[in-house]
Coordinates of C-alpha atoms in Angstrom, one line a residue:
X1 CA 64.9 -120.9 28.6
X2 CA 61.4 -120.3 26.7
X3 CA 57.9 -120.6 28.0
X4 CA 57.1 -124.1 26.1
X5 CA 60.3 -126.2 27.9
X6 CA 59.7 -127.8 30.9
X7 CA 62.7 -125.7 32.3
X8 CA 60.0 -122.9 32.8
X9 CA 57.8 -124.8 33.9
X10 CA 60.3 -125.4 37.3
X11 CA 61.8 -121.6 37.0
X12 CA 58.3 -120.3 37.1
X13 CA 56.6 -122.4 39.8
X14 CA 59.9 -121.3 42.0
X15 CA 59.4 -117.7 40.8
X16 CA 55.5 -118.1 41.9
X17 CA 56.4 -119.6 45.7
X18 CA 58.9 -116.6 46.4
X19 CA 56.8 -113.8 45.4
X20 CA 54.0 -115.2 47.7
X21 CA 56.4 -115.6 50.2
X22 CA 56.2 -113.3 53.5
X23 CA 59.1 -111.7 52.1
X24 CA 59.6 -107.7 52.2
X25 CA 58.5 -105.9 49.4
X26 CA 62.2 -105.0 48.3
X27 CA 63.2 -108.9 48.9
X28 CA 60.5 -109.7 46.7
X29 CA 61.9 -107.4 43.4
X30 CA 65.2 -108.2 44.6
X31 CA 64.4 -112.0 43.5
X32 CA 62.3 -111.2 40.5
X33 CA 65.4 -109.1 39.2
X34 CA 67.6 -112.2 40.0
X35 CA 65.2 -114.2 38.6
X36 CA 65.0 -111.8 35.5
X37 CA 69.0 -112.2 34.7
X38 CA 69.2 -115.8 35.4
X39 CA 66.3 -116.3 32.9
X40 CA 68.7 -114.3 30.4
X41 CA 71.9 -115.5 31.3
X42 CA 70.7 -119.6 30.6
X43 CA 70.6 -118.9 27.1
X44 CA 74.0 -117.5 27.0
X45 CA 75.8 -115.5 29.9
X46 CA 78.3 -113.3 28.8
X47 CA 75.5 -110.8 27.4
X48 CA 74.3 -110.2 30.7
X49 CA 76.9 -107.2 30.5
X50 CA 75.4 -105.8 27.6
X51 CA 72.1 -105.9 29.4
X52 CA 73.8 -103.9 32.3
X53 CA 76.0 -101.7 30.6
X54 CA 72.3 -100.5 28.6
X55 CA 70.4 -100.0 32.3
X56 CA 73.3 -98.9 33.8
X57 CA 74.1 -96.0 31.4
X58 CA 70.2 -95.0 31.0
X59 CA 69.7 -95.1 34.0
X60 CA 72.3 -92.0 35.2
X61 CA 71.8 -90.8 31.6
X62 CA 68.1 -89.8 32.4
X63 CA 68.9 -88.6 35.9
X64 CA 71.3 -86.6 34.1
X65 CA 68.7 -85.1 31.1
X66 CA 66.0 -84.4 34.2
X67 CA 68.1 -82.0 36.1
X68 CA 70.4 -80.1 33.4
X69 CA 68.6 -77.1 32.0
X70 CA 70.7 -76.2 29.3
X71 CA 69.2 -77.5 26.0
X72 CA 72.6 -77.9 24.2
X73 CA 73.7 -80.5 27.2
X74 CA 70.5 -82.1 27.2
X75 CA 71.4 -83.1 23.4
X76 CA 74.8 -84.5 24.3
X77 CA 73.5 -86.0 26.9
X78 CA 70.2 -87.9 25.4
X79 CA 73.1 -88.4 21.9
X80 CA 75.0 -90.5 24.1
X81 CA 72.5 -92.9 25.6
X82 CA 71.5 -92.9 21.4
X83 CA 74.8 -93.4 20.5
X84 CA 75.2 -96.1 23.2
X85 CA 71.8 -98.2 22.6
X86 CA 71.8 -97.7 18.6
X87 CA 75.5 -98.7 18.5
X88 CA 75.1 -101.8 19.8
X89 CA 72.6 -102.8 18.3
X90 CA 73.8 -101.8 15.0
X91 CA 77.1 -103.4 15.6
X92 CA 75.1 -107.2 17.1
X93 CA 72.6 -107.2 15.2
X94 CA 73.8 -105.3 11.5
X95 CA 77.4 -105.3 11.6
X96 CA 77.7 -108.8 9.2
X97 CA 74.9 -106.7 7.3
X98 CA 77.1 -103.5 6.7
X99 CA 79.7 -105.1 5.9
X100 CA 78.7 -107.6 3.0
X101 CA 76.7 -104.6 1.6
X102 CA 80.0 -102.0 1.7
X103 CA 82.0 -105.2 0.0
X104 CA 79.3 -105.4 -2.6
X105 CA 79.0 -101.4 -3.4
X106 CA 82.7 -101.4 -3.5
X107 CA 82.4 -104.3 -5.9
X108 CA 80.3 -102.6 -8.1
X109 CA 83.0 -99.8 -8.3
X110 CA 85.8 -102.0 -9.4
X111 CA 87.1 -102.4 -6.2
X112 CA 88.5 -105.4 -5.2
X113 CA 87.8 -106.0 -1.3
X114 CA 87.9 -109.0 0.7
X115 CA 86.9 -108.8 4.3
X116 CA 86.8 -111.6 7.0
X117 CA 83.5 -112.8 7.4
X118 CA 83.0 -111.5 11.5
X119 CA 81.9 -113.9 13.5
X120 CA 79.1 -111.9 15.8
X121 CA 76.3 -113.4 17.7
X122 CA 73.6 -112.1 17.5
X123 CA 72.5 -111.6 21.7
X124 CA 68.4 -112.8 22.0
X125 CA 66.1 -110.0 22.7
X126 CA 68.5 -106.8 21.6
X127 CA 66.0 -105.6 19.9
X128 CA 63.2 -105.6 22.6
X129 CA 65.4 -104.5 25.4
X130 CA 66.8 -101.4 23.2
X131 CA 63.4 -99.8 22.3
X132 CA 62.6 -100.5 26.1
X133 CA 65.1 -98.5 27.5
X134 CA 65.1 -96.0 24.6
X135 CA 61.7 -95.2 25.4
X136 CA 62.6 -94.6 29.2
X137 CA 65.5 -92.2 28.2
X138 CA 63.2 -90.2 25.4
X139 CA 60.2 -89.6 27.5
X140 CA 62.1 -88.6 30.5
X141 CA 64.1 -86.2 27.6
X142 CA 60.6 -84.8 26.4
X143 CA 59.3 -84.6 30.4
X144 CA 57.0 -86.8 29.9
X145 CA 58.0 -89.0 32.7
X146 CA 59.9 -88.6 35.9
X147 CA 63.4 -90.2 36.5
X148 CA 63.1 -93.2 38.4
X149 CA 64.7 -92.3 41.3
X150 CA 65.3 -96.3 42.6
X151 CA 67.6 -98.2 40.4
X152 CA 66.0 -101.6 41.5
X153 CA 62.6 -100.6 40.2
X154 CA 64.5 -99.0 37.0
X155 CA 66.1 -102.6 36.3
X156 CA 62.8 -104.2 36.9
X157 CA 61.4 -102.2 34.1
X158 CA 63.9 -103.7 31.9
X159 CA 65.2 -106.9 32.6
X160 CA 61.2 -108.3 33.6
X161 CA 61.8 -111.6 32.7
X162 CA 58.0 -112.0 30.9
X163 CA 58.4 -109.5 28.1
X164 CA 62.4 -109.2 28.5
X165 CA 63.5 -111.7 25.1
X166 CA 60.4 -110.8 22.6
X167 CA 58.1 -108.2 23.9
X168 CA 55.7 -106.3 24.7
X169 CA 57.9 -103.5 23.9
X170 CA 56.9 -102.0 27.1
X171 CA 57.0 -98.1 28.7
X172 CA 58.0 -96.6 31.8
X173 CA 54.1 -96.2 32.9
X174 CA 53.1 -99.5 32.2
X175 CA 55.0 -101.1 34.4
X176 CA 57.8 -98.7 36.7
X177 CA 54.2 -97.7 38.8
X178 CA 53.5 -101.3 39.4
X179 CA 56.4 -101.7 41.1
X180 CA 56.3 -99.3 43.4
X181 CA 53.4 -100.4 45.5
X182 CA 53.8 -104.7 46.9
X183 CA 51.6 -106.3 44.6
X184 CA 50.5 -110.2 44.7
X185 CA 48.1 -111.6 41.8
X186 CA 44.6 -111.9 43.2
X187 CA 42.7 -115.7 42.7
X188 CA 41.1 -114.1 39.6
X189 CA 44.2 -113.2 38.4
X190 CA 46.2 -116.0 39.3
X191 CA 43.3 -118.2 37.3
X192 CA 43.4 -116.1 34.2
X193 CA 47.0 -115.6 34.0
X194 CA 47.3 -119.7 34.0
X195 CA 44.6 -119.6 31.5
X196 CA 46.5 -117.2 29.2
X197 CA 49.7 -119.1 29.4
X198 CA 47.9 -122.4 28.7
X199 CA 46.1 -120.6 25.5
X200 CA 49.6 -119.0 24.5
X201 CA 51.7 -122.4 24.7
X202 CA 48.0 -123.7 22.4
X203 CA 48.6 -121.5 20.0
X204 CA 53.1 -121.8 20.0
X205 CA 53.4 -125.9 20.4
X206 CA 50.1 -127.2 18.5
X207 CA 48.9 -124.9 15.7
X208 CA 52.3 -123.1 14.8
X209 CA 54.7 -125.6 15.4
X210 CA 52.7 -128.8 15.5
X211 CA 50.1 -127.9 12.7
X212 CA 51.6 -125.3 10.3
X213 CA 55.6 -124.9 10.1
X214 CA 56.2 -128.2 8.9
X215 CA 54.2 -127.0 5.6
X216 CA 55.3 -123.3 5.7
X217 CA 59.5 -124.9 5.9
X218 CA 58.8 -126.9 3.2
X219 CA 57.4 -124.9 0.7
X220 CA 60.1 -121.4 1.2
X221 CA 62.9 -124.1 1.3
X222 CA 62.6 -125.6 -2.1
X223 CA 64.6 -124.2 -4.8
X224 CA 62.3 -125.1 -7.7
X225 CA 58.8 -123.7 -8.4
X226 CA 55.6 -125.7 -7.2
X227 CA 51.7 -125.9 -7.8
X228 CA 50.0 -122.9 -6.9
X229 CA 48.1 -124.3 -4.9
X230 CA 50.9 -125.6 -2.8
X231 CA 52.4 -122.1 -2.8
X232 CA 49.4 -120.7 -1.6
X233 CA 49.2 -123.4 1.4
X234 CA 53.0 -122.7 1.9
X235 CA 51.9 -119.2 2.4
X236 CA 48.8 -119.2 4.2
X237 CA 50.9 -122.0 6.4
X238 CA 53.2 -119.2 7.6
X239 CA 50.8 -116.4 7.8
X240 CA 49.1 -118.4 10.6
X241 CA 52.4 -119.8 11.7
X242 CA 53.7 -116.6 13.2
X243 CA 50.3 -115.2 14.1
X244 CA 50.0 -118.1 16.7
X245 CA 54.1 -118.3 17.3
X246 CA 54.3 -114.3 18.4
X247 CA 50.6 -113.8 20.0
X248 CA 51.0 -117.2 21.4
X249 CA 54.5 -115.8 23.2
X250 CA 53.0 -112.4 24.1
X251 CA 49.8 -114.3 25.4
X252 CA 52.5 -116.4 27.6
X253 CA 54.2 -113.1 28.6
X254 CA 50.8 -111.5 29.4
X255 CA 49.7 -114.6 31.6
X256 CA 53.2 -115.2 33.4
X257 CA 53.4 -111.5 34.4
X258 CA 49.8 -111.8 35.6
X259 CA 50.3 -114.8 37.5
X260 CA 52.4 -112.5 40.0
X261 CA 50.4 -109.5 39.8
X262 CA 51.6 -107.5 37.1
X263 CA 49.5 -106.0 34.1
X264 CA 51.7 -106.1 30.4
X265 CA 49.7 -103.8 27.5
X266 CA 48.2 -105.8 25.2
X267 CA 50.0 -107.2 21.6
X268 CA 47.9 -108.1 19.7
X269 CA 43.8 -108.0 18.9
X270 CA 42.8 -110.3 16.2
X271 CA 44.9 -108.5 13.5
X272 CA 43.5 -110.9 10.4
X273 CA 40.3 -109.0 10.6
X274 CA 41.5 -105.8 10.2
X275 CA 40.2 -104.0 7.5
X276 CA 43.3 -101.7 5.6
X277 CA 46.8 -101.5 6.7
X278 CA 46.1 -98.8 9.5
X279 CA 43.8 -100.9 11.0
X280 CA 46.1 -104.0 10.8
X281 CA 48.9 -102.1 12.5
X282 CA 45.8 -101.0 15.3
X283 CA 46.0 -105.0 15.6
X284 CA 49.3 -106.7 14.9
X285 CA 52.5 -106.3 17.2
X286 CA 50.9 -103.2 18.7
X287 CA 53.7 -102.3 21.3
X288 CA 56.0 -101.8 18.3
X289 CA 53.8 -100.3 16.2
X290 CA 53.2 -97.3 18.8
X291 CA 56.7 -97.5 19.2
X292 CA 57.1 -96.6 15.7
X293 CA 54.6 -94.1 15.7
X294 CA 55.4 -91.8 19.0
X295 CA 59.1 -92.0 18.6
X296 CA 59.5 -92.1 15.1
X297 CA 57.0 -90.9 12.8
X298 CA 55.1 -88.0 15.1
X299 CA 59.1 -86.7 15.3
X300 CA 59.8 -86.7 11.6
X301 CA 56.7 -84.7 10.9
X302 CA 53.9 -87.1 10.7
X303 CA 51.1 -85.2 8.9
X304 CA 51.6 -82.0 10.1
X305 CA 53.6 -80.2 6.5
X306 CA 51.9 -82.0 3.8
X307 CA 50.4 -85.1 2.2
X308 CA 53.9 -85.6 0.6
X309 CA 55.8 -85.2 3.7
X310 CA 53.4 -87.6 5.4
X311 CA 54.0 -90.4 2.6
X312 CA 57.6 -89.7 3.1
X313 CA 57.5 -89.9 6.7
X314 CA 55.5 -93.3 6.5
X315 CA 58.0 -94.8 4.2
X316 CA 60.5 -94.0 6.1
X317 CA 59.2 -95.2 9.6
X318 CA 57.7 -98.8 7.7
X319 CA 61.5 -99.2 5.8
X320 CA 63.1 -98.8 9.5
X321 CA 60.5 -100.9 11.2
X322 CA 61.4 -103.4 8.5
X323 CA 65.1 -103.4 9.1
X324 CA 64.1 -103.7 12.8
X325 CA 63.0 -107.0 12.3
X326 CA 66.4 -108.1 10.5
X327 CA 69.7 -107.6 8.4
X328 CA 68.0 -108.5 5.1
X329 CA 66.8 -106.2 2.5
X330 CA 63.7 -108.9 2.5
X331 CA 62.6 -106.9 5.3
X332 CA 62.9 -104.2 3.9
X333 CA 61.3 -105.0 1.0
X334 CA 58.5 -106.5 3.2
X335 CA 58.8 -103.1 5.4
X336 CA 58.3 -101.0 2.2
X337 CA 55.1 -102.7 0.7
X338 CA 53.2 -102.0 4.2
X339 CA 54.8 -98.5 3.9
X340 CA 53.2 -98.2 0.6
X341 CA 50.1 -99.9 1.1
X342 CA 49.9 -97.6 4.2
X343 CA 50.4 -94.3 1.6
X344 CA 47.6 -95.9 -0.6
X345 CA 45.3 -96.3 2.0
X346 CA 45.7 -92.5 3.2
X347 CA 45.8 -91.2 -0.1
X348 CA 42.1 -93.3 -1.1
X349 CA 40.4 -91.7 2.2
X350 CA 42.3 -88.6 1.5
X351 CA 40.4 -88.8 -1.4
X352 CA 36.6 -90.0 -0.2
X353 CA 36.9 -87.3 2.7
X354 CA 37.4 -84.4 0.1
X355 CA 34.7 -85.9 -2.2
X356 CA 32.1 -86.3 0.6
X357 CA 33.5 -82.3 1.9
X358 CA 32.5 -80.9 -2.2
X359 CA 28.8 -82.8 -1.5
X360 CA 28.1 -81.2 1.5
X361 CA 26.6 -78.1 0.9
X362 CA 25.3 -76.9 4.2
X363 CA 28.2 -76.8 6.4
X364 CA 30.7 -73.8 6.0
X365 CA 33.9 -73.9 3.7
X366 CA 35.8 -73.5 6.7
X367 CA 34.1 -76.5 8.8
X368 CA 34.7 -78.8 5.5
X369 CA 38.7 -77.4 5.1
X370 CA 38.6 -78.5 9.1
X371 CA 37.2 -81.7 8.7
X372 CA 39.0 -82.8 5.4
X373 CA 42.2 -82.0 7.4
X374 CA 41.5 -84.8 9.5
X375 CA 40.6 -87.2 7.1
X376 CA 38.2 -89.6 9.8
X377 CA 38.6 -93.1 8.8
X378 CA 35.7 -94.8 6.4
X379 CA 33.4 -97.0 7.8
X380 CA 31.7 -99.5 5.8
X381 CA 27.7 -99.9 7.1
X382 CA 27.4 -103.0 4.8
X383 CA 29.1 -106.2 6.9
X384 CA 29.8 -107.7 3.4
X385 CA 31.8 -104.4 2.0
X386 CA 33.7 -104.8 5.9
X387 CA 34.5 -108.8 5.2
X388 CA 35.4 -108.2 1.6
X389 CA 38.1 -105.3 2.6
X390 CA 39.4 -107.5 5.5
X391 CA 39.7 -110.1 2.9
X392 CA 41.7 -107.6 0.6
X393 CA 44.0 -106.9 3.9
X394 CA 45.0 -110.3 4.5
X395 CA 45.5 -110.9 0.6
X396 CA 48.1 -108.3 1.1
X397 CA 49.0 -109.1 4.3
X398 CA 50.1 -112.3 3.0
X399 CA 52.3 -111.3 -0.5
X400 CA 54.2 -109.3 2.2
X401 CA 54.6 -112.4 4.6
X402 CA 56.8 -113.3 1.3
X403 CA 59.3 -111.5 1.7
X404 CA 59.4 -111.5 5.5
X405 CA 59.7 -115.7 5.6
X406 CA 61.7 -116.3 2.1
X407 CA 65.7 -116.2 2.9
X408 CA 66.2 -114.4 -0.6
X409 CA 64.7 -112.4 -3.2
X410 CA 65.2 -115.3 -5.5
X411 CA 63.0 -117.5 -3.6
X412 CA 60.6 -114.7 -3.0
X413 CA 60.3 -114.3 -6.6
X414 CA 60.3 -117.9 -7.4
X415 CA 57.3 -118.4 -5.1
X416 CA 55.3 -115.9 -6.0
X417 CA 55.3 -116.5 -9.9
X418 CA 54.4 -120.0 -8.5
X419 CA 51.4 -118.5 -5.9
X420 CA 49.9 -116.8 -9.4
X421 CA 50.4 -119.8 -11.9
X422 CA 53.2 -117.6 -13.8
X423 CA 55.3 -120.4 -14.3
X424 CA 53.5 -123.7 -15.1
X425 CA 53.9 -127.7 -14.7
X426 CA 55.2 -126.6 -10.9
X427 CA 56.2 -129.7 -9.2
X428 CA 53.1 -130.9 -6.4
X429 CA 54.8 -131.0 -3.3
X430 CA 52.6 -130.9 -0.5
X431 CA 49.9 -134.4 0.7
X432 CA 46.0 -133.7 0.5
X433 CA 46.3 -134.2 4.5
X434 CA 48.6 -131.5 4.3
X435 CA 46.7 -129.1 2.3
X436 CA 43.4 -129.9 4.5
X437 CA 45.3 -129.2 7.7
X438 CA 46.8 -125.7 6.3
X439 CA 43.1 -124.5 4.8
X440 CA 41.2 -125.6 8.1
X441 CA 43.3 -124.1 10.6
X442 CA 43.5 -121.0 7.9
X443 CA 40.1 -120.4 8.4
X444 CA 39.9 -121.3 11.8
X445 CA 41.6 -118.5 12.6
X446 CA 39.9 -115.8 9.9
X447 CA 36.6 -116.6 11.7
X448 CA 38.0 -116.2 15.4
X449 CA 39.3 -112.9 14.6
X450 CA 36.4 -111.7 12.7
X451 CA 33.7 -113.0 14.8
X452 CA 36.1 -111.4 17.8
X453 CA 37.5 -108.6 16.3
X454 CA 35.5 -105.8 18.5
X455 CA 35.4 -108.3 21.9
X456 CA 37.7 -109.5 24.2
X457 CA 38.6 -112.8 25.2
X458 CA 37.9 -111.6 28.8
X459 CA 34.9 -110.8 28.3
X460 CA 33.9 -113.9 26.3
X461 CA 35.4 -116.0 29.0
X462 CA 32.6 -114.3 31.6
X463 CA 29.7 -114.7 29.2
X464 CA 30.8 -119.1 29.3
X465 CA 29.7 -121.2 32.3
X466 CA 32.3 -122.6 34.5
X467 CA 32.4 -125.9 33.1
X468 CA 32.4 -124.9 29.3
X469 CA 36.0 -123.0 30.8
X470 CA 36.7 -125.9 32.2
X471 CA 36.6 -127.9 29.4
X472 CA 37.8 -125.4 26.6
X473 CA 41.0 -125.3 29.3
X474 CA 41.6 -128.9 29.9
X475 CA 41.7 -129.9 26.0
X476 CA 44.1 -126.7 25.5
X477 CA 46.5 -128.1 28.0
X478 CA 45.6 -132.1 26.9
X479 CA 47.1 -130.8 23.5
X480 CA 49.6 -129.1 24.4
X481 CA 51.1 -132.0 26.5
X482 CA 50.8 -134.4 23.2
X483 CA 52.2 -131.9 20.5
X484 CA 55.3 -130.7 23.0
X485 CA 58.1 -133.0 21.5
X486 CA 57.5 -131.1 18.0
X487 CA 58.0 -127.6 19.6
X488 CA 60.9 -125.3 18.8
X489 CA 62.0 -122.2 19.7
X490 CA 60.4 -118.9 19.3
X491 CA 60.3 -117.2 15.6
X492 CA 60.6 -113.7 17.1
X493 CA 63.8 -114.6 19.1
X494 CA 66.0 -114.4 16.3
X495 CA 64.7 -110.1 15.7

């Protein structure tokens, strides 16, 4: 079941008349948890029980961390839920992975080794659900947050049906708090929520699947070279593609949870306008990025020994987040050009902030040692320097979307000799009406985030009279209606 089939649409409006129900505030979880499992368990049941087993054994696991004093047990005890959450994972969603790459390296010995190809599916949403739960178990390991001491609200927390399959990657205190207290969605809410998921299922079933993903297929399945200007369209194609396919879910998510009174953190804000790499990952999948950031990168160090250390530390944490997103070295690849984009970017303001320290000859030596340690981030006064640099970004933004979206290296290659005219007489591939589509909607969306890159849609949407709303609302859901039959399934599903 996904947000754009008209299976939701039935699920939800059910979910929505229960929860307003007179129902006691237990009754009322007690049927969003049901809810939650039978939203999971309609795309394929049996991996309920992996979905258990993880809340089950984090659940007594943290209980367990918050009372033992002895650090040594705390370990073992915080290893195991690890062991437990990385191990499956690993095995779902990497096992095939391991294994063709241990053939290979024994290959490469001179070691004949055939294994049977295993036959694992991978189960929808692993990803998600780990790093929720892992993030439970850690903070409540670090004492940042208490053990939920009511397995029903616990449960909640993880199996919420609106972020449960592809995000947000939520915490314990955004949304364990929330369920402690009855909550039911005010008329504001209620309005804005519906508004959200009619914007999100916009953005999924007319621009990335109706609009875009026919071009962005075409162009990375092709095994010859093409036009450059076809590769670039094939490109820019799927750079908007799953912009609008994953903000459009976590829009949905957002709007669904709201709907019943519940607040998810934001995923995304306008992350085609963000000038540099640090910036973009301020913007783009932000609930993983942070993810990234407080449970990987501040533990292996962060900044704190060294600018080598630091680029290390970023490598590392990019190559991981990479993998994270699949059992392909592409993403890795893809992981490791952000990662080293990201260590270009520090070391160029590394660079400025010492240069500007040497000119300033009025402050002490040790305020400038204490304020090149910190390295603030530029900012560009000139709007056309700002454009130019977010312009830059995306360029880069989008030779990594290469490697995210091509199957193998070989088509990665192929198409980017193609993107830069290396190989010539490419073979034109895509119509005019094609090409138009892909440039308009292209920059479409560069001026939306630009022009909204420090607002909120919120706040826009209380600056509009009622009946501009109205209408911007009505068309969204007029199109959405006439471009459903061409909708598929979420990109992020498959991660």
């Amino acid at each position: 079941m996904v947000f754009n089939s008209y299976t939701f649409i039935v699920f939800f409006a059910i979910v929505l008349v229960l929860h307003n129900l007179p129902f006691a505030w237990k009754t009322k979880k007690i049927n969003l948890l049901l809810a939650s499992y039978l939203f999971y368990a309609l795309w394929n049941p049996p991996f309920i029980l992996l979905l258990w087993l993880s809340t089950v054994v984090d659940y007594y696991m943290a209980k367990l961390i918050a009372i033992e004093q002895r650090p040594r047990n705390r370990k073992l005890l915080l290893t195991v839920s690890l062991v437990l959450n990385l191990g499956m994972l690993s095995y779902f969603k990497y096992g095939g992975f391991l294994l063709e790459n241990f053939t290979a390296l024994l290959s490469a010995m001179g070691i004949v080794y055939q294994a049977a190809r295993p036959d694992i599916i991978l189960p929808v949403g692993i990803s998600f659900y780990t790093f929720v739960t892992l993030s439970y178990t850690l903070d409540v390991y670090r004492r940042k947050f208490a053990p939920e001491p009511s397995f029903l609200n616990f449960a909640l927390f993880v199996t919420y049906f609106p972020h449960l399959v592809a995000g947000p990657i939520v915490r314990p205190e955004d949304l364990i708090p929330q369920f402690k207290t009855p909550r039911r969605a005010t008329s504001e809410q209620l309005s804005w929520g519906l508004f959200l998921l009619s914007l999100g299922l916009f953005m999924k079933v007319t621009i990335a699947d109706g609009l875009l993903a026919d071009p962005a297929d075409l162009i990375f399945g092709l095994p010859f070279p093409v036009q450059s200007l076809d590769a670039w369209m094939g490109v820019l194609a799927f750079s908007g593609q799953i912009f609008c396919d994953f903000a459009g879910y976590s829009t949905c998510a957002i709007g669904v949870s709201l709907c019943l009174g519940f607040e998810l953190p934001d995923n995304f804000r306008y992350p085609y306008a963000a000038i540099g790499f640090s910036d973009f990952w301020r913007r783009w999948h932000i609930t993983l990025s942070t993810w990234l950031r407080d449970y990987l990168y501040i533990p292996l160090g962060g900044n704190r020994h060294g600018a080598f250390k630091t680029y290390v530390n970023l490598m590392i944490t990019m190559l991981l987040g990479g993998l994270w997103h699949g059992a392909s070295w592409t993403f890795v690849v893809w992981g490791g050009l952000h990662g080293l984009f990201l260590c270009l970017e520090r070391f160029w303001r590394n660079r400025a902030s010492r240069r500007r320290a040497m000119r300033t000859d009025a402050i002490p030596v040790e305020s400038v040692v204490s304020r090149a340690a910190v390295i603030p981030p530029i900012r560009l006064s000139n709007p056309l320097a700002q454009f130019g640099l977010a312009m830059l970004t995306l360029f880069l933004v989008n030779i990594t979307w290469v490697f995210f979206r091509a199957p193998t290296f070989g088509g990665a290659t192929l198409l980017l000799l193609s993107m830069f005219g290396v190989i010539p007489n490419g073979a034109p591939m895509l119509t005019n009406l094609a090409i138009l589509t892909v440039s308009s909607v292209t920059i479409g969306i560069i001026l939306c985030h630009w022009l909204m890159r420090n607002s909120s849609l919120l706040a826009l949407s209380k600056r509009l009279p009622w009946w501009g709303l109205s209408l911007g609302w009505s068309s969204l859901l007029i199109l959405v209606i006439l471009t459903q039959k061409s909708s598929g399934s979420f990109i992020y599903f498959q991660f």
